[in-house]
mmCIF file of C-alpha atoms in Angstrom:
data_model
loop_
_atom_site.group_PDB
_atom_site.id
_atom_site.type_symbol
_atom_site.label_atom_id
_atom_site.label_comp_id
_atom_site.label_asym_id
_atom_site.label_seq_id
_atom_site.Cartn_x
_atom_site.Cartn_y
_atom_site.Cartn_z
ATOM 1 C CA MET I 268 -0.185 -16.033 8.202
ATOM 2 C CA ARG I 269 2.934 -15.746 6.117
ATOM 3 C CA SER I 270 5.610 -13.106 5.979
ATOM 4 C CA SER I 271 8.857 -12.617 4.143
ATOM 5 C CA CYS I 272 12.075 -10.895 5.008
ATOM 6 C CA GLY I 273 15.679 -11.121 4.041
ATOM 7 C CA ARG I 274 18.969 -9.534 3.065
ATOM 8 C CA SER I 275 20.780 -9.256 -0.223
ATOM 9 C CA SER I 276 19.401 -11.849 -2.681
ATOM 10 C CA THR I 277 17.822 -14.245 -0.167
ATOM 11 C CA ARG I 278 14.356 -14.129 1.366
ATOM 12 C CA ARG I 279 12.840 -16.407 3.973
ATOM 13 C CA LEU I 280 9.142 -17.142 3.542
ATOM 14 C CA TYR I 281 6.974 -18.399 6.399
ATOM 15 C CA SER I 282 3.680 -20.266 6.322
ATOM 16 C CA GLY I 283 1.595 -21.011 9.379
ATOM 17 C CA THR I 284 0.791 -19.473 12.748
ATOM 18 C CA PHE I 285 3.113 -17.145 14.647
ATOM 19 C CA THR I 286 3.047 -17.062 18.449
ATOM 20 C CA ARG I 287 4.920 -14.935 20.968
ATOM 21 C CA THR I 288 7.606 -17.591 21.286
ATOM 22 C CA LYS I 289 7.584 -19.576 18.056
ATOM 23 C CA ALA I 290 7.560 -19.011 14.302
ATOM 24 C CA PRO I 291 6.329 -21.563 11.739
ATOM 25 C CA ALA I 292 8.705 -23.417 9.458
ATOM 26 C CA GLY I 293 10.502 -21.204 6.952
ATOM 27 C CA HIS I 294 11.678 -21.640 3.398
ATOM 28 C CA ASP I 295 14.617 -19.711 1.839
ATOM 29 C CA VAL I 296 14.196 -18.280 -1.641
ATOM 30 C CA SER I 297 17.204 -16.905 -3.485
ATOM 31 C CA GLY I 298 18.239 -15.944 -6.969
ATOM 32 C CA PRO I 299 19.156 -12.947 -9.137
ATOM 33 C CA ASP I 300 15.550 -11.722 -9.201
ATOM 34 C CA SER I 301 15.026 -12.097 -5.448
ATOM 35 C CA THR I 302 15.849 -9.117 -3.277
ATOM 36 C CA SER I 303 14.926 -7.962 0.188
ATOM 37 C CA SER I 304 11.257 -7.538 1.007
ATOM 38 C CA GLY I 305 9.352 -4.589 2.377
ATOM 39 C CA PHE I 306 6.841 -4.301 5.177
ATOM 40 C CA LEU I 307 3.606 -6.001 6.148
ATOM 41 C CA ALA I 308 0.067 -5.031 7.097
ATOM 42 C CA ALA I 309 -2.850 -7.180 8.197
ATOM 43 C CA GLY I 310 -6.603 -6.752 7.918
ATOM 44 C CA ASP I 311 -9.829 -8.689 7.510
ATOM 45 C CA PHE I 312 -10.561 -8.216 3.803
ATOM 46 C CA THR I 313 -13.275 -10.901 3.758
ATOM 47 C CA GLY I 314 -15.137 -9.952 6.938
ATOM 48 C CA ASP I 315 -14.863 -13.477 8.353
ATOM 49 C CA GLY I 316 -13.142 -12.351 11.551
ATOM 50 C CA LYS I 317 -9.680 -13.499 10.438
ATOM 51 C CA ASP I 318 -6.963 -11.178 9.189
ATOM 52 C CA GLU I 319 -5.201 -11.624 5.876
ATOM 53 C CA LEU I 320 -1.643 -10.434 5.324
ATOM 54 C CA ALA I 321 -0.480 -7.905 2.723
ATOM 55 C CA VAL I 322 3.220 -8.163 1.894
ATOM 56 C CA VAL I 323 5.112 -5.457 0.005
ATOM 57 C CA GLN I 324 7.931 -6.875 -2.118
ATOM 58 C CA PRO I 325 9.994 -3.946 -3.446
ATOM 59 C CA LYS I 326 12.938 -4.010 -5.839
ATOM 60 C CA THR I 327 12.054 -7.369 -7.288
ATOM 61 C CA THR I 328 10.798 -8.828 -10.530
ATOM 62 C CA LEU I 329 9.443 -12.008 -8.930
ATOM 63 C CA VAL I 330 6.530 -12.223 -6.499
ATOM 64 C CA TYR I 331 6.304 -15.381 -4.379
ATOM 65 C CA SER I 332 3.142 -16.898 -2.955
ATOM 66 C CA GLN I 333 1.468 -20.253 -2.363
ATOM 67 C CA VAL I 334 -1.071 -22.121 -4.398
ATOM 68 C CA LEU I 335 -4.518 -21.911 -2.804
ATOM 69 C CA GLY I 336 -5.139 -24.708 -0.315
ATOM 70 C CA THR I 337 -1.493 -25.523 0.368
ATOM 71 C CA THR I 338 0.346 -24.864 3.627
ATOM 72 C CA ASP I 339 3.609 -26.777 3.200
ATOM 73 C CA VAL I 340 6.581 -24.405 2.848
ATOM 74 C CA GLY I 341 7.754 -26.351 -0.188
ATOM 75 C CA TYR I 342 4.801 -25.037 -2.170
ATOM 76 C CA PHE I 343 6.082 -21.453 -2.316
ATOM 77 C CA THR I 344 6.575 -20.618 -5.991
ATOM 78 C CA ALA I 345 7.045 -17.511 -8.110
ATOM 79 C CA GLN I 346 3.450 -16.600 -8.913
ATOM 80 C CA ALA I 347 4.166 -13.489 -10.991
ATOM 81 C CA ARG I 348 6.996 -11.870 -12.911
ATOM 82 C CA LEU I 349 6.759 -8.106 -13.117
ATOM 83 C CA ALA I 350 7.675 -6.068 -16.153
ATOM 84 C CA GLY I 351 9.957 -3.109 -15.559
ATOM 85 C CA GLY I 352 12.875 -4.732 -13.761
ATOM 86 C CA ASP I 353 14.563 -3.305 -10.691
ATOM 87 C CA ARG I 354 12.588 -1.113 -8.289
ATOM 88 C CA VAL I 355 9.157 -2.253 -9.442
ATOM 89 C CA ALA I 356 7.117 -3.336 -6.418
ATOM 90 C CA ALA I 357 4.052 -5.492 -5.911
ATOM 91 C CA VAL I 358 1.713 -6.026 -3.023
ATOM 92 C CA ALA I 359 1.138 -9.731 -2.487
ATOM 93 C CA VAL I 360 -1.979 -10.593 -0.489
ATOM 94 C CA GLU I 361 -2.572 -14.019 1.021
ATOM 95 C CA VAL I 362 -6.250 -14.291 0.038
ATOM 96 C CA ALA I 363 -6.443 -17.113 -2.517
ATOM 97 C CA GLY I 364 -2.789 -16.587 -3.396
ATOM 98 C CA ARG I 365 -3.615 -13.456 -5.378
ATOM 99 C CA ILE I 366 -0.948 -10.986 -6.465
ATOM 100 C CA TYR I 367 -1.722 -7.298 -6.951
ATOM 101 C CA HIS I 368 0.379 -4.742 -8.831
ATOM 102 C CA GLN I 369 -0.181 -1.972 -11.362
ATOM 103 C CA ASN I 370 -0.410 -4.416 -14.267
ATOM 104 C CA THR I 371 -3.093 -6.467 -12.518
ATOM 105 C CA GLY I 372 -6.395 -6.206 -14.340
ATOM 106 C CA GLY I 373 -8.613 -3.583 -12.723
ATOM 107 C CA VAL I 374 -5.783 -1.841 -10.836
ATOM 108 C CA PRO I 375 -5.343 1.756 -12.062
ATOM 109 C CA GLY I 376 -1.980 2.634 -13.589
ATOM 110 C CA ALA I 377 0.816 0.510 -15.061
ATOM 111 C CA ASN I 378 4.090 -0.878 -13.713
ATOM 112 C CA SER I 379 7.120 1.271 -14.446
ATOM 113 C CA LYS I 380 10.541 1.777 -12.903
ATOM 114 C CA GLU I 381 10.820 3.876 -9.769
ATOM 115 C CA ASP I 382 7.055 4.181 -9.145
ATOM 116 C CA GLU I 383 7.512 2.632 -5.679
ATOM 117 C CA PHE I 384 4.078 1.011 -5.711
ATOM 118 C CA GLY I 385 3.616 -0.131 -2.119
ATOM 119 C CA ALA I 386 6.043 2.348 -0.536
ATOM 120 C CA ALA I 387 3.264 2.968 1.979
ATOM 121 C CA MET I 388 0.283 0.825 2.895
ATOM 122 C CA SER I 389 -2.651 0.961 5.321
ATOM 123 C CA ILE I 390 -5.667 -1.275 5.958
ATOM 124 C CA ALA I 391 -9.066 -0.416 7.475
ATOM 125 C CA ASP I 392 -12.787 -0.469 6.644
ATOM 126 C CA ILE I 393 -13.546 2.621 4.539
ATOM 127 C CA ASP I 394 -17.218 2.039 3.711
ATOM 128 C CA GLY I 395 -18.456 0.420 6.935
ATOM 129 C CA ASP I 396 -19.238 -2.979 5.391
ATOM 130 C CA ARG I 397 -17.084 -4.764 8.001
ATOM 131 C CA ARG I 398 -14.535 -5.714 5.353
ATOM 132 C CA ALA I 399 -11.145 -4.031 5.360
ATOM 133 C CA ASP I 400 -9.906 -2.038 2.383
ATOM 134 C CA LEU I 401 -6.309 -1.409 1.322
ATOM 135 C CA ALA I 402 -4.678 1.957 0.554
ATOM 136 C CA ILE I 403 -1.380 1.759 -1.352
ATOM 137 C CA GLY I 404 1.006 4.689 -1.746
ATOM 138 C CA VAL I 405 2.764 5.164 -5.095
ATOM 139 C CA PRO I 406 4.823 8.287 -4.311
ATOM 140 C CA ASN I 407 7.129 8.296 -7.334
ATOM 141 C CA LYS I 408 4.395 7.891 -9.938
ATOM 142 C CA THR I 409 4.740 10.158 -12.965
ATOM 143 C CA LEU I 410 1.471 11.883 -13.810
ATOM 144 C CA GLY I 411 1.471 13.620 -17.172
ATOM 145 C CA ARG I 412 4.644 15.700 -17.261
ATOM 146 C CA ALA I 413 5.011 15.751 -13.480
ATOM 147 C CA GLY I 414 7.736 13.332 -12.420
ATOM 148 C CA ARG I 415 7.553 11.801 -8.939
ATOM 149 C CA ALA I 416 4.200 13.507 -8.466
ATOM 150 C CA GLY I 417 2.712 10.502 -6.697
ATOM 151 C CA CYS I 418 -0.701 8.964 -6.161
ATOM 152 C CA VAL I 419 -2.603 6.504 -3.960
ATOM 153 C CA VAL I 420 -4.438 3.382 -5.133
ATOM 154 C CA VAL I 421 -7.301 1.965 -3.056
ATOM 155 C CA LEU I 422 -8.503 -1.639 -3.372
ATOM 156 C CA ARG I 423 -11.689 -2.761 -1.646
ATOM 157 C CA GLY I 424 -12.443 -5.810 0.458
ATOM 158 C CA SER I 425 -15.225 -8.232 -0.451
ATOM 159 C CA ALA I 426 -16.676 -11.573 0.637
ATOM 160 C CA GLY I 427 -14.151 -13.203 -1.693
ATOM 161 C CA GLY I 428 -11.217 -11.180 -0.410
ATOM 162 C CA LEU I 429 -9.401 -8.163 -1.783
ATOM 163 C CA THR I 430 -10.840 -7.197 -5.160
ATOM 164 C CA THR I 431 -9.955 -4.866 -8.010
ATOM 165 C CA ALA I 432 -13.655 -4.131 -8.590
ATOM 166 C CA GLY I 433 -14.216 -0.497 -7.705
ATOM 167 C CA ALA I 434 -10.467 0.183 -7.443
ATOM 168 C CA ALA I 435 -9.700 3.903 -7.364
ATOM 169 C CA LEU I 436 -6.678 6.156 -7.871
ATOM 170 C CA TYR I 437 -6.299 9.458 -6.036
ATOM 171 C CA SER I 438 -3.828 12.222 -6.794
ATOM 172 C CA GLN I 439 -3.662 15.997 -6.661
ATOM 173 C CA ASN I 440 -5.171 15.907 -10.153
ATOM 174 C CA THR I 441 -8.310 14.207 -8.805
ATOM 175 C CA SER I 442 -11.306 16.511 -8.897
ATOM 176 C CA GLY I 443 -12.005 17.840 -5.398
ATOM 177 C CA ILE I 444 -8.497 17.255 -4.031
ATOM 178 C CA PRO I 445 -6.803 20.626 -3.453
ATOM 179 C CA ASP I 446 -3.710 21.715 -5.392
ATOM 180 C CA GLN I 447 -2.283 19.942 -8.445
ATOM 181 C CA SER I 448 0.327 17.307 -9.208
ATOM 182 C CA GLU I 449 3.803 18.770 -9.620
ATOM 183 C CA ASN I 450 7.350 17.498 -9.967
ATOM 184 C CA ASN I 451 8.718 15.837 -6.819
ATOM 185 C CA ASP I 452 5.621 16.241 -4.631
ATOM 186 C CA VAL I 453 5.785 12.501 -3.777
ATOM 187 C CA PHE I 454 2.084 12.474 -2.860
ATOM 188 C CA GLY I 455 1.408 9.119 -1.195
ATOM 189 C CA SER I 456 4.725 8.872 0.650
ATOM 190 C CA GLN I 457 2.725 8.000 3.756
ATOM 191 C CA VAL I 458 -0.889 6.814 4.007
ATOM 192 C CA ARG I 459 -3.013 6.091 7.078
ATOM 193 C CA LEU I 460 -6.557 4.764 7.246
ATOM 194 C CA ALA I 461 -8.317 5.543 10.524
ATOM 195 C CA ASP I 462 -11.763 6.652 11.671
ATOM 196 C CA PHE I 463 -10.800 10.233 12.511
ATOM 197 C CA ASN I 464 -14.380 11.500 12.868
ATOM 198 C CA ARG I 465 -15.683 8.369 14.648
ATOM 199 C CA ASP I 466 -18.539 7.674 12.240
ATOM 200 C CA GLY I 467 -17.681 3.998 11.820
ATOM 201 C CA LYS I 468 -15.880 4.495 8.495
ATOM 202 C CA ALA I 469 -12.146 4.884 8.007
ATOM 203 C CA ASP I 470 -10.838 8.139 6.561
ATOM 204 C CA LEU I 471 -7.609 8.399 4.574
ATOM 205 C CA ALA I 472 -4.668 10.651 5.428
ATOM 206 C CA ILE I 473 -2.149 11.153 2.600
ATOM 207 C CA SER I 474 1.144 12.995 2.888
ATOM 208 C CA ALA I 475 3.397 14.709 0.355
ATOM 209 C CA PRO I 476 6.506 15.787 2.307
ATOM 210 C CA TYR I 477 8.119 17.610 -0.642
ATOM 211 C CA GLU I 478 5.010 19.579 -1.576
ATOM 212 C CA ASN I 479 5.790 23.251 -2.264
ATOM 213 C CA ASN I 480 9.564 22.959 -2.173
ATOM 214 C CA GLY I 481 9.743 20.828 0.946
ATOM 215 C CA ASN I 482 7.039 22.486 3.023
ATOM 216 C CA GLY I 483 5.080 19.274 2.979
ATOM 217 C CA ALA I 484 1.336 18.793 3.284
ATOM 218 C CA LEU I 485 -1.298 16.365 4.499
ATOM 219 C CA TRP I 486 -4.687 15.644 2.929
ATOM 220 C CA GLN I 487 -7.658 13.952 4.595
ATOM 221 C CA LEU I 488 -10.331 12.190 2.535
ATOM 222 C CA ARG I 489 -13.449 11.062 4.383
ATOM 223 C CA GLY I 490 -14.803 7.537 4.291
ATOM 224 C CA THR I 491 -18.431 7.026 3.255
ATOM 225 C CA SER I 492 -20.718 4.080 2.512
ATOM 226 C CA ASN I 493 -19.704 4.530 -1.141
ATOM 227 C CA GLY I 494 -15.969 4.618 -0.435
ATOM 228 C CA LEU I 495 -13.647 7.590 -0.093
ATOM 229 C CA SER I 496 -15.096 10.993 -0.898
ATOM 230 C CA ALA I 497 -13.173 13.700 -2.713
ATOM 231 C CA SER I 498 -15.649 16.296 -1.478
ATOM 232 C CA ASN I 499 -14.701 18.590 1.411
ATOM 233 C CA VAL I 500 -11.137 17.278 1.460
ATOM 234 C CA SER I 501 -9.055 18.800 4.263
ATOM 235 C CA LEU I 502 -5.562 20.101 3.470
ATOM 236 C CA PHE I 503 -3.003 20.836 6.196
ATOM 237 C CA GLY I 504 0.284 22.637 5.607
ATOM 238 C CA PRO I 505 2.808 24.607 7.684
ATOM 239 C CA LYS I 506 0.295 27.384 8.358
ATOM 240 C CA GLU I 507 -2.339 25.008 9.742
ATOM 241 C CA TYR I 508 0.199 23.229 11.944
ATOM 242 C CA GLY I 509 1.998 26.396 13.010
ATOM 243 C CA VAL I 510 5.413 25.194 11.831
ATOM 244 C CA SER I 511 8.070 26.834 9.692
ATOM 245 C CA SER I 512 8.406 26.518 5.930
ATOM 246 C CA GLY I 513 10.522 23.615 4.730
ATOM 247 C CA SER I 514 9.370 21.362 7.573
ATOM 248 C CA GLY I 515 8.636 18.429 5.273
ATOM 249 C CA ILE I 516 5.242 17.716 6.811
ATOM 250 C CA GLY I 517 4.256 14.097 6.352
ATOM 251 C CA GLU I 518 7.663 12.434 6.125
ATOM 252 C CA THR I 519 6.370 10.217 8.922
ATOM 253 C CA LEU I 520 2.816 9.490 10.038
ATOM 254 C CA LEU I 521 2.340 7.760 13.379
ATOM 255 C CA ASP I 522 -0.593 5.483 14.163
#
């Protein structure tokens, strides 16, 4: 697997196998467009029994990856340059060196400043096909006139890896999801895919900690053989959890 981390304008990219005591060889990448990276998540997008790695690279205009079939650290190159400048994020996935962001064909939405695409990320099998799917939080997304309303983008796994075919966007404006998108809800601040009802398909929990003036709320969409369902969506707020108003429900979601 490969990961990236760093401080200031330098990142260190790794290619190879990590063990408990040893990391593979690393390669430093620096420059005015290179800033510190975000977090990682792993899942088996192809269903071959081996996990791929999703890497969030926030606050950068360059996304680094390797050409398919290469493993030498010297082959890391800038595979994509993102429009929008500072604070535009992409999710880079190792499968075939593919890069995914809001300007990728088939991905709903478009890159813009401050969207925070990839601010949250979770991987699990939503439809029970034994291939992991990827949920990506975009909490600062403007929807219509609602600034920082937020949304979640879901990409599906396939035999060829993560695909934009069947990609979906969910927000409070989605039919069946309770409430509506409003200024500063930051829907998608946290996302978690897990099989809450133990039917063999991962369900999606989405938080909006600033919903209703900081009360916060949590939505649960159920996984089905056709993907996530916006029918019978559960909504949990202060009343359901028995907490006081202004609690900011969903600022953190634990596994």
